[in-house]
JSON list of C-alpha atoms in Angstrom, two decimals:
[
{"chain": "K", "resi": 38, "resn": "MET", "atom": "CA", "xyz": [22.10, 9.61, -2.25]},
{"chain": "K", "resi": 39, "resn": "ILE", "atom": "CA", "xyz": [18.88, 10.74, -0.45]},
{"chain": "K", "resi": 40, "resn": "GLY", "atom": "CA", "xyz": [17.07, 13.45, -2.58]},
{"chain": "K", "resi": 41, "resn": "LYS", "atom": "CA", "xyz": [20.12, 13.54, -4.89]},
{"chain": "K", "resi": 42, "resn": "ALA", "atom": "CA", "xyz": [18.10, 16.01, -7.85]},
{"chain": "K", "resi": 43, "resn": "SER", "atom": "CA", "xyz": [19.34, 15.37, -11.96]},
{"chain": "K", "resi": 44, "resn": "GLY", "atom": "CA", "xyz": [16.96, 17.14, -13.56]},
{"chain": "K", "resi": 45, "resn": "ASN", "atom": "CA", "xyz": [13.28, 15.08, -13.02]},
{"chain": "K", "resi": 46, "resn": "LYS", "atom": "CA", "xyz": [14.67, 12.84, -11.36]},
{"chain": "K", "resi": 47, "resn": "ARG", "atom": "CA", "xyz": [15.79, 11.33, -7.64]},
{"chain": "K", "resi": 48, "resn": "GLU", "atom": "CA", "xyz": [17.24, 9.39, -6.53]},
{"chain": "K", "resi": 49, "resn": "ASP", "atom": "CA", "xyz": [14.71, 8.50, -3.18]},
{"chain": "K", "resi": 50, "resn": "ARG", "atom": "CA", "xyz": [17.17, 6.88, -0.29]},
{"chain": "K", "resi": 51, "resn": "THR", "atom": "CA", "xyz": [15.48, 7.67, 2.41]},
{"chain": "K", "resi": 52, "resn": "GLY", "atom": "CA", "xyz": [15.71, 3.87, 4.33]},
{"chain": "K", "resi": 53, "resn": "MET", "atom": "CA", "xyz": [12.02, 4.37, 3.40]},
{"chain": "K", "resi": 54, "resn": "ILE", "atom": "CA", "xyz": [9.31, 1.48, 2.42]},
{"chain": "K", "resi": 55, "resn": "SER", "atom": "CA", "xyz": [7.23, 1.06, 0.24]},
{"chain": "K", "resi": 56, "resn": "LEU", "atom": "CA", "xyz": [3.41, -1.06, -0.37]},
{"chain": "K", "resi": 57, "resn": "ILE", "atom": "CA", "xyz": [2.33, -2.59, -3.14]},
{"chain": "K", "resi": 58, "resn": "ASN", "atom": "CA", "xyz": [-0.51, -5.63, -1.93]},
{"chain": "K", "resi": 59, "resn": "VAL", "atom": "CA", "xyz": [-2.35, -6.16, -5.60]},
{"chain": "K", "resi": 60, "resn": "PHE", "atom": "CA", "xyz": [-5.72, -8.41, -4.50]},
{"chain": "K", "resi": 61, "resn": "THR", "atom": "CA", "xyz": [-6.56, -10.42, -7.89]},
{"chain": "K", "resi": 62, "resn": "VAL", "atom": "CA", "xyz": [-11.38, -10.16, -6.74]},
{"chain": "K", "resi": 63, "resn": "ASP", "atom": "CA", "xyz": [-14.05, -11.44, -8.23]},
{"chain": "K", "resi": 64, "resn": "PRO", "atom": "CA", "xyz": [-15.89, -8.51, -10.07]},
{"chain": "K", "resi": 65, "resn": "ALA", "atom": "CA", "xyz": [-19.29, -8.71, -7.60]},
{"chain": "K", "resi": 66, "resn": "ASN", "atom": "CA", "xyz": [-17.00, -8.87, -4.33]},
{"chain": "K", "resi": 67, "resn": "GLN", "atom": "CA", "xyz": [-15.45, -5.34, -5.80]},
{"chain": "K", "resi": 68, "resn": "ASP", "atom": "CA", "xyz": [-16.20, -2.76, -4.03]},
{"chain": "K", "resi": 69, "resn": "ARG", "atom": "CA", "xyz": [-16.59, -5.52, -0.64]},
{"chain": "K", "resi": 70, "resn": "LEU", "atom": "CA", "xyz": [-12.83, -5.72, -0.66]},
{"chain": "K", "resi": 71, "resn": "LEU", "atom": "CA", "xyz": [-12.24, -2.15, -0.98]},
{"chain": "K", "resi": 72, "resn": "ASP", "atom": "CA", "xyz": [-14.77, -1.47, 1.69]},
{"chain": "K", "resi": 73, "resn": "LEU", "atom": "CA", "xyz": [-12.84, -3.63, 3.93]},
{"chain": "K", "resi": 74, "resn": "LEU", "atom": "CA", "xyz": [-9.56, -2.47, 2.68]},
{"chain": "K", "resi": 75, "resn": "ALA", "atom": "CA", "xyz": [-10.92, 1.57, 3.75]},
{"chain": "K", "resi": 76, "resn": "ARG", "atom": "CA", "xyz": [-12.00, 0.25, 7.29]},
{"chain": "K", "resi": 77, "resn": "ALA", "atom": "CA", "xyz": [-9.41, -1.45, 8.62]},
{"chain": "K", "resi": 78, "resn": "THR", "atom": "CA", "xyz": [-6.94, 1.36, 7.40]},
{"chain": "K", "resi": 79, "resn": "ASP", "atom": "CA", "xyz": [-9.12, 4.26, 8.18]},
{"chain": "K", "resi": 80, "resn": "GLU", "atom": "CA", "xyz": [-9.80, 2.40, 12.01]},
{"chain": "K", "resi": 81, "resn": "PHE", "atom": "CA", "xyz": [-6.61, 0.96, 12.36]},
{"chain": "K", "resi": 82, "resn": "VAL", "atom": "CA", "xyz": [-2.79, 1.37, 10.67]},
{"chain": "K", "resi": 83, "resn": "SER", "atom": "CA", "xyz": [-3.37, 5.27, 9.44]},
{"chain": "K", "resi": 84, "resn": "ARG", "atom": "CA", "xyz": [-3.82, 5.11, 13.37]},
{"chain": "K", "resi": 85, "resn": "ALA", "atom": "CA", "xyz": [0.31, 3.21, 13.75]},
{"chain": "K", "resi": 86, "resn": "PRO", "atom": "CA", "xyz": [3.54, 4.73, 14.57]},
{"chain": "K", "resi": 87, "resn": "GLY", "atom": "CA", "xyz": [6.03, 5.01, 11.34]},
{"chain": "K", "resi": 88, "resn": "PHE", "atom": "CA", "xyz": [2.31, 4.78, 8.66]},
{"chain": "K", "resi": 89, "resn": "VAL", "atom": "CA", "xyz": [3.14, 7.95, 5.67]},
{"chain": "K", "resi": 90, "resn": "SER", "atom": "CA", "xyz": [-0.26, 7.53, 3.45]},
{"chain": "K", "resi": 91, "resn": "SER", "atom": "CA", "xyz": [-1.56, 4.54, 1.57]},
{"chain": "K", "resi": 92, "resn": "THR", "atom": "CA", "xyz": [-3.30, 4.91, -1.94]},
{"chain": "K", "resi": 93, "resn": "LEU", "atom": "CA", "xyz": [-6.82, 2.66, -2.75]},
{"chain": "K", "resi": 94, "resn": "HIS", "atom": "CA", "xyz": [-6.73, 1.32, -6.33]},
{"chain": "K", "resi": 95, "resn": "ARG", "atom": "CA", "xyz": [-9.58, -0.90, -8.24]},
{"chain": "K", "resi": 96, "resn": "SER", "atom": "CA", "xyz": [-9.56, -1.86, -11.30]},
{"chain": "K", "resi": 97, "resn": "LEU", "atom": "CA", "xyz": [-11.39, -1.02, -14.45]},
{"chain": "K", "resi": 98, "resn": "ASP", "atom": "CA", "xyz": [-12.54, -4.06, -15.07]},
{"chain": "K", "resi": 99, "resn": "GLY", "atom": "CA", "xyz": [-13.64, -4.68, -11.77]},
{"chain": "K", "resi": 100, "resn": "THR", "atom": "CA", "xyz": [-10.94, -7.96, -11.03]},
{"chain": "K", "resi": 101, "resn": "LYS", "atom": "CA", "xyz": [-8.35, -6.14, -8.90]},
{"chain": "K", "resi": 102, "resn": "VAL", "atom": "CA", "xyz": [-7.83, -4.26, -6.10]},
{"chain": "K", "resi": 103, "resn": "THR", "atom": "CA", "xyz": [-4.07, -2.26, -5.48]},
{"chain": "K", "resi": 104, "resn": "MET", "atom": "CA", "xyz": [-2.98, -0.27, -2.18]},
{"chain": "K", "resi": 105, "resn": "TYR", "atom": "CA", "xyz": [-0.26, 1.53, -2.69]},
{"chain": "K", "resi": 106, "resn": "ALA", "atom": "CA", "xyz": [1.31, 2.37, 1.95]},
{"chain": "K", "resi": 107, "resn": "GLN", "atom": "CA", "xyz": [4.41, 4.23, 2.23]},
{"chain": "K", "resi": 108, "resn": "TRP", "atom": "CA", "xyz": [5.59, 3.25, 6.18]},
{"chain": "K", "resi": 109, "resn": "ARG", "atom": "CA", "xyz": [9.14, 5.38, 7.22]},
{"chain": "K", "resi": 110, "resn": "SER", "atom": "CA", "xyz": [10.07, 1.76, 7.85]},
{"chain": "K", "resi": 111, "resn": "ALA", "atom": "CA", "xyz": [9.92, -1.92, 7.69]},
{"chain": "K", "resi": 112, "resn": "GLU", "atom": "CA", "xyz": [10.22, -2.03, 11.43]},
{"chain": "K", "resi": 113, "resn": "ASP", "atom": "CA", "xyz": [6.90, -0.16, 11.84]},
{"chain": "K", "resi": 114, "resn": "TYR", "atom": "CA", "xyz": [5.16, -1.98, 8.71]},
{"chain": "K", "resi": 115, "resn": "GLU", "atom": "CA", "xyz": [6.37, -4.96, 11.14]},
{"chain": "K", "resi": 116, "resn": "ALA", "atom": "CA", "xyz": [5.50, -3.57, 14.29]},
{"chain": "K", "resi": 117, "resn": "MET", "atom": "CA", "xyz": [2.12, -2.55, 13.22]},
{"chain": "K", "resi": 118, "resn": "ARG", "atom": "CA", "xyz": [1.84, -6.53, 11.71]},
{"chain": "K", "resi": 119, "resn": "GLN", "atom": "CA", "xyz": [1.10, -6.72, 15.65]},
{"chain": "K", "resi": 120, "resn": "ASP", "atom": "CA", "xyz": [-2.06, -4.96, 16.49]},
{"chain": "K", "resi": 121, "resn": "PRO", "atom": "CA", "xyz": [-4.99, -7.89, 16.35]},
{"chain": "K", "resi": 122, "resn": "GLY", "atom": "CA", "xyz": [-7.22, -5.07, 15.60]},
{"chain": "K", "resi": 123, "resn": "PRO", "atom": "CA", "xyz": [-6.89, -5.15, 10.49]},
{"chain": "K", "resi": 124, "resn": "LEU", "atom": "CA", "xyz": [-7.14, -9.25, 11.23]},
{"chain": "K", "resi": 125, "resn": "PRO", "atom": "CA", "xyz": [-10.43, -9.02, 11.25]},
{"chain": "K", "resi": 126, "resn": "PHE", "atom": "CA", "xyz": [-10.86, -7.26, 7.99]},
{"chain": "K", "resi": 127, "resn": "LEU", "atom": "CA", "xyz": [-7.53, -8.53, 6.17]},
{"chain": "K", "resi": 128, "resn": "GLU", "atom": "CA", "xyz": [-9.52, -12.01, 7.42]},
{"chain": "K", "resi": 129, "resn": "GLU", "atom": "CA", "xyz": [-12.88, -11.64, 5.92]},
{"chain": "K", "resi": 130, "resn": "ALA", "atom": "CA", "xyz": [-10.33, -10.02, 2.38]},
{"chain": "K", "resi": 131, "resn": "LEU", "atom": "CA", "xyz": [-8.99, -12.84, 1.68]},
{"chain": "K", "resi": 132, "resn": "THR", "atom": "CA", "xyz": [-12.50, -15.05, 2.35]},
{"chain": "K", "resi": 133, "resn": "ILE", "atom": "CA", "xyz": [-12.57, -12.85, -0.83]},
{"chain": "K", "resi": 134, "resn": "ALA", "atom": "CA", "xyz": [-9.75, -12.22, -2.69]},
{"chain": "K", "resi": 135, "resn": "LYS", "atom": "CA", "xyz": [-6.52, -13.55, -3.45]},
{"chain": "K", "resi": 136, "resn": "PHE", "atom": "CA", "xyz": [-3.32, -11.47, -2.30]},
{"chain": "K", "resi": 137, "resn": "GLU", "atom": "CA", "xyz": [0.01, -11.33, -3.50]},
{"chain": "K", "resi": 138, "resn": "PRO", "atom": "CA", "xyz": [2.50, -9.03, -1.77]},
{"chain": "K", "resi": 139, "resn": "GLY", "atom": "CA", "xyz": [5.04, -6.31, -2.04]},
{"chain": "K", "resi": 140, "resn": "MET", "atom": "CA", "xyz": [7.69, -4.83, -0.09]},
{"chain": "K", "resi": 141, "resn": "TYR", "atom": "CA", "xyz": [9.88, -1.75, -2.09]},
{"chain": "K", "resi": 142, "resn": "GLU", "atom": "CA", "xyz": [12.26, 1.01, -1.30]},
{"chain": "K", "resi": 143, "resn": "VAL", "atom": "CA", "xyz": [11.83, 3.95, -4.49]},
{"chain": "K", "resi": 144, "resn": "VAL", "atom": "CA", "xyz": [15.56, 4.33, -6.02]},
{"chain": "K", "resi": 145, "resn": "ARG", "atom": "CA", "xyz": [13.70, 7.06, -8.36]},
{"chain": "K", "resi": 146, "resn": "THR", "atom": "CA", "xyz": [11.01, 8.94, -8.63]},
{"chain": "K", "resi": 147, "resn": "PHE", "atom": "CA", "xyz": [10.15, 10.72, -11.45]},
{"chain": "K", "resi": 148, "resn": "SER", "atom": "CA", "xyz": [8.64, 14.78, -12.32]},
{"chain": "K", "resi": 149, "resn": "PRO", "atom": "CA", "xyz": [7.35, 16.31, -15.01]},
{"chain": "K", "resi": 150, "resn": "ILE", "atom": "CA", "xyz": [10.59, 18.47, -17.12]},
{"chain": "K", "resi": 151, "resn": "ASN", "atom": "CA", "xyz": [9.79, 22.55, -17.19]},
{"chain": "K", "resi": 152, "resn": "ARG", "atom": "CA", "xyz": [10.50, 23.81, -20.30]}
]
């Protein structure tokens, strides 16, 4: 079902994918990693067909950076990965951080219940 509403819950079966990529980094390099990921996204990734949005997060203890991104489809994401443009940023990021990728589909979205 696509977007079936039920109270504060909604089933989301749109074909869209979400990427939740967690980078573990030395706190001294967190800002550098954030800059590399922001530049790759601003200059290349966000211009790719099928890109919907992304959000960059930093942990309060300085040891993690997480990028949450949404793509119209897995195929669009894979096509973007063929672009050599963002590679220098990502290769440099991997010299200072460990990368744990994850590809997901949204199953349900929750929002506040109006009272």
